[in-house]
Short mmCIF file of C-alpha atoms in Angstrom, two decimals:
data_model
loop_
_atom_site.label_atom_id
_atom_site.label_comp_id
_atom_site.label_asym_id
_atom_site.label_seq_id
_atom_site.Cartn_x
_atom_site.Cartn_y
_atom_site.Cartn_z
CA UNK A 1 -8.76 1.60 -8.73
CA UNK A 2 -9.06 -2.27 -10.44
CA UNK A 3 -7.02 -0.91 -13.30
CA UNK A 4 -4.43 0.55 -10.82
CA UNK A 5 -4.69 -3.03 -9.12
CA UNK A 6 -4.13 -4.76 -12.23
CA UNK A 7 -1.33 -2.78 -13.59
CA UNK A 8 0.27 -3.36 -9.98
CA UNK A 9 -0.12 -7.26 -10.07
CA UNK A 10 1.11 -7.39 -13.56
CA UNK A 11 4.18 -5.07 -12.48
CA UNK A 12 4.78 -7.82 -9.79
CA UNK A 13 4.26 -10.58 -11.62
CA UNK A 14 6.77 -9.59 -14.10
CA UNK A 15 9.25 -8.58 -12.08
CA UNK A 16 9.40 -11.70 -9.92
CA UNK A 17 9.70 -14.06 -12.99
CA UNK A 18 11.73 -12.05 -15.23
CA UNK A 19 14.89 -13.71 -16.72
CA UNK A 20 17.89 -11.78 -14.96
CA UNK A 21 22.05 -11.90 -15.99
CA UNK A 22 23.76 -12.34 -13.28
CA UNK A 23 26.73 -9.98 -12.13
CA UNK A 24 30.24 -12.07 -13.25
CA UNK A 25 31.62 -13.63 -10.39
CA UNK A 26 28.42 -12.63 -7.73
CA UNK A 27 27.88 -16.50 -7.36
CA UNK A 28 31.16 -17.37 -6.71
CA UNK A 29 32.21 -14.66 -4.58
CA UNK A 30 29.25 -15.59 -2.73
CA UNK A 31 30.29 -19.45 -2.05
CA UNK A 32 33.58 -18.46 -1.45
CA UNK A 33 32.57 -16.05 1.81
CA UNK A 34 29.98 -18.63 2.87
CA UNK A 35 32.69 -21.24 2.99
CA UNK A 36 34.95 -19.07 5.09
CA UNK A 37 31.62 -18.49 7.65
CA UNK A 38 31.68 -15.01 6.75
CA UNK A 39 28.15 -14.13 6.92
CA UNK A 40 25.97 -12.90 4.22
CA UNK A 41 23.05 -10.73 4.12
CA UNK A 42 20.58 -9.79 0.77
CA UNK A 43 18.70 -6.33 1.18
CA UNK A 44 16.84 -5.71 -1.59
CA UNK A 45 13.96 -3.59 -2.65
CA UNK A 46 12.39 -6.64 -4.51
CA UNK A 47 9.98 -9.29 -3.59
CA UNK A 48 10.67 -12.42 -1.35
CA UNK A 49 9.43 -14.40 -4.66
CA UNK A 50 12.01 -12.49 -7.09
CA UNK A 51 14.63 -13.24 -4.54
CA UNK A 52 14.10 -16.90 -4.02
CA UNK A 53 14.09 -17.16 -7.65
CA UNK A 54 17.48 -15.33 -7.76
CA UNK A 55 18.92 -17.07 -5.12
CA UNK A 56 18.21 -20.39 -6.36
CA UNK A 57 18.88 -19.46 -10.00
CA UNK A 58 22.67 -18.65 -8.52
CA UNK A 59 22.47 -22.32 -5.86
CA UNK A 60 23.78 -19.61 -2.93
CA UNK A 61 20.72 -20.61 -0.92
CA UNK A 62 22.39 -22.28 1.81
CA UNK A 63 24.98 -19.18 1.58
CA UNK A 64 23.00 -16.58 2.72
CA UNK A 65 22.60 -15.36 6.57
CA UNK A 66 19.85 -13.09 5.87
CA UNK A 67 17.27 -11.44 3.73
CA UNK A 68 15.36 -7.94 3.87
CA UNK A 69 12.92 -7.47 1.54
CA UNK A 70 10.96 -4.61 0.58
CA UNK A 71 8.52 -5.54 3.09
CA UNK A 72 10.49 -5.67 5.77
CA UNK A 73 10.73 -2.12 6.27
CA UNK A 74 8.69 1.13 6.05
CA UNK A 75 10.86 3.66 4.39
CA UNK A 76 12.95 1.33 1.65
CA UNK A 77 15.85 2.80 -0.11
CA UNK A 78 17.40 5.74 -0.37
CA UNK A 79 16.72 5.47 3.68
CA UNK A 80 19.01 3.81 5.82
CA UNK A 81 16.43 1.46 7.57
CA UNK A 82 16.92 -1.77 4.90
CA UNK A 83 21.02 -1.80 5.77
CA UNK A 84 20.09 -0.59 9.88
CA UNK A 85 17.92 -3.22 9.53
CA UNK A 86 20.44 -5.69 8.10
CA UNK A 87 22.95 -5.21 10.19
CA UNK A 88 20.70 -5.47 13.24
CA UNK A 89 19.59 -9.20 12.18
CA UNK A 90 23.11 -9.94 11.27
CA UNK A 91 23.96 -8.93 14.73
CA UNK A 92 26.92 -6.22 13.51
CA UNK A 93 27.07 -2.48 13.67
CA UNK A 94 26.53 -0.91 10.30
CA UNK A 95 30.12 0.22 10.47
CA UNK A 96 31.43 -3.19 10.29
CA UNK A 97 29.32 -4.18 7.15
CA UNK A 98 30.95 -4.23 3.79
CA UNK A 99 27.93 -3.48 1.11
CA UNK A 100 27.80 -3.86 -3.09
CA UNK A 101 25.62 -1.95 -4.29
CA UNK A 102 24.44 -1.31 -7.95
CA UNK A 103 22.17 1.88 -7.59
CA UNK A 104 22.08 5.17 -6.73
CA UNK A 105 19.20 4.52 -4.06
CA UNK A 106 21.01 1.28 -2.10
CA UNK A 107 24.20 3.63 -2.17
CA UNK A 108 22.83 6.06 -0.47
CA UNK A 109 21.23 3.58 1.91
CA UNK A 110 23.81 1.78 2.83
CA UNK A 111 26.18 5.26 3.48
CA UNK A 112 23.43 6.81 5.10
CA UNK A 113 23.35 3.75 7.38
CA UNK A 114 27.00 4.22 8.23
CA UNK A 115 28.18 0.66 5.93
CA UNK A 116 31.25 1.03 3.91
CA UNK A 117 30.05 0.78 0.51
CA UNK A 118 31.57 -0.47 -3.19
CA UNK A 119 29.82 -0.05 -5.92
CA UNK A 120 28.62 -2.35 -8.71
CA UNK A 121 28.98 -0.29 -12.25
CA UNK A 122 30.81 2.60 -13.18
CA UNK A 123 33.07 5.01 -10.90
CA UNK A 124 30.53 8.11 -11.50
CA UNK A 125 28.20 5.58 -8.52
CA UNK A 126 31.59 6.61 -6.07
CA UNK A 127 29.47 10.23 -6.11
CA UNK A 128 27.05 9.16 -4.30
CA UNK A 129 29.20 8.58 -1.68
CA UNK A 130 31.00 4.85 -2.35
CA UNK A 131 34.12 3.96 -1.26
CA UNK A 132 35.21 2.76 -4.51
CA UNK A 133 33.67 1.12 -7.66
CA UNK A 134 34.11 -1.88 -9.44
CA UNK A 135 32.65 -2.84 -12.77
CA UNK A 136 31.50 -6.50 -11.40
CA UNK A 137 33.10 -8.96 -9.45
CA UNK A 138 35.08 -10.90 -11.72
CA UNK A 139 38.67 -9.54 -10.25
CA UNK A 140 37.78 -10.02 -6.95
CA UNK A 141 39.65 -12.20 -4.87
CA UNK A 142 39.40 -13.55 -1.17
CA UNK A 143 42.63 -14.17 0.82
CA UNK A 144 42.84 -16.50 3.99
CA UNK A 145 44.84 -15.56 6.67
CA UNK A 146 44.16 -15.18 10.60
CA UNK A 147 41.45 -13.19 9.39
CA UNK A 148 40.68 -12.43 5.71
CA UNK A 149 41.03 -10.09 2.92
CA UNK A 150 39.08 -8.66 0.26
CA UNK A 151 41.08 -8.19 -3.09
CA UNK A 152 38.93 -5.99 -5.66
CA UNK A 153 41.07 -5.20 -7.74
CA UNK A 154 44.69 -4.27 -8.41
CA UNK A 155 44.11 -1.05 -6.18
CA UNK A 156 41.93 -2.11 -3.51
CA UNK A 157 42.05 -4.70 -0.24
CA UNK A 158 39.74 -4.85 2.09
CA UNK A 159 40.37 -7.10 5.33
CA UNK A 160 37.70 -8.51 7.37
CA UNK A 161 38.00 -9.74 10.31
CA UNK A 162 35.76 -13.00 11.23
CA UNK A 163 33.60 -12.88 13.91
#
């Protein structure tokens, strides 16, 4: 059991101070909505430490609405509850969420909560039951109007409307 402990703490450790690459154009995509008061939410299976880290390593601390952490649920993904659960806080119904997600797990938590989903990587992730997929967010675009749009790429707009 000690050995299981330590194994655990050095898993943790190592994941919360791990060098990470950012996705291109996450930051600014990020400042962008935050700008326009369209409100931003992080659910993530990792650590509050890991995402502080993150958060700060990207200066979109002030940009973000709210956080769920692994913690801050039961059943984590592939179960709905971490996107139920961030919706709830950001006082929306799943439906009107827009989610990027980068695994197979959030995917299907964030469909399985009823969010419209893009994914982060390669189109094989629109199997799991994405929208549409985008290789990172370097193409995408947001457009000002009475309400705003969402360019992804060439192919896809998304408009939200500002609450």
């Amino acid at each position: 059991m000690e050995d299981q402990q330590r194994v655990q703490a050095y898993i943790m450790h190592a994941e919360n101070s791990a060098d990470y690459d950012s996705i291109p154009g996450v930051s600014q995509l990020i400042l962008v909505l935050a700008a326009i008061n369209i409100r931003v939410g992080i659910i993530t299976s990792g650590w509050r430490e890991k995402i502080d880290r993150i958060m700060a390593m990207l200066n979109i601390q002030n940009c973000i609405s709210v956080i769920v952490e692994r913690n801050d649920v039961a059943r984590g993904k592939p179960f709905p509850d971490p996107y139920l659960l961030g919706a709830k806080r950001l006082m929306l119904s799943p439906s009107e969420t827009l989610v990027f997600e980068d695994s197979i797990s959030g995917i299907t938590s964030a469909v399985k909560a009823g969010a419209y989903c893009v994914a982060i990587g390669d189109t094989g992730l629109i199997q799991y039951g994405a929208q549409t997929a985008i290789a990172d967010f370097s193409k995408v675009k947001v457009l000002s109007d009475e309400d705003y749009a969402i360019l992804l790429d060439d192919e896809y707009k998304l408009v939200l409307i500002n609450k």
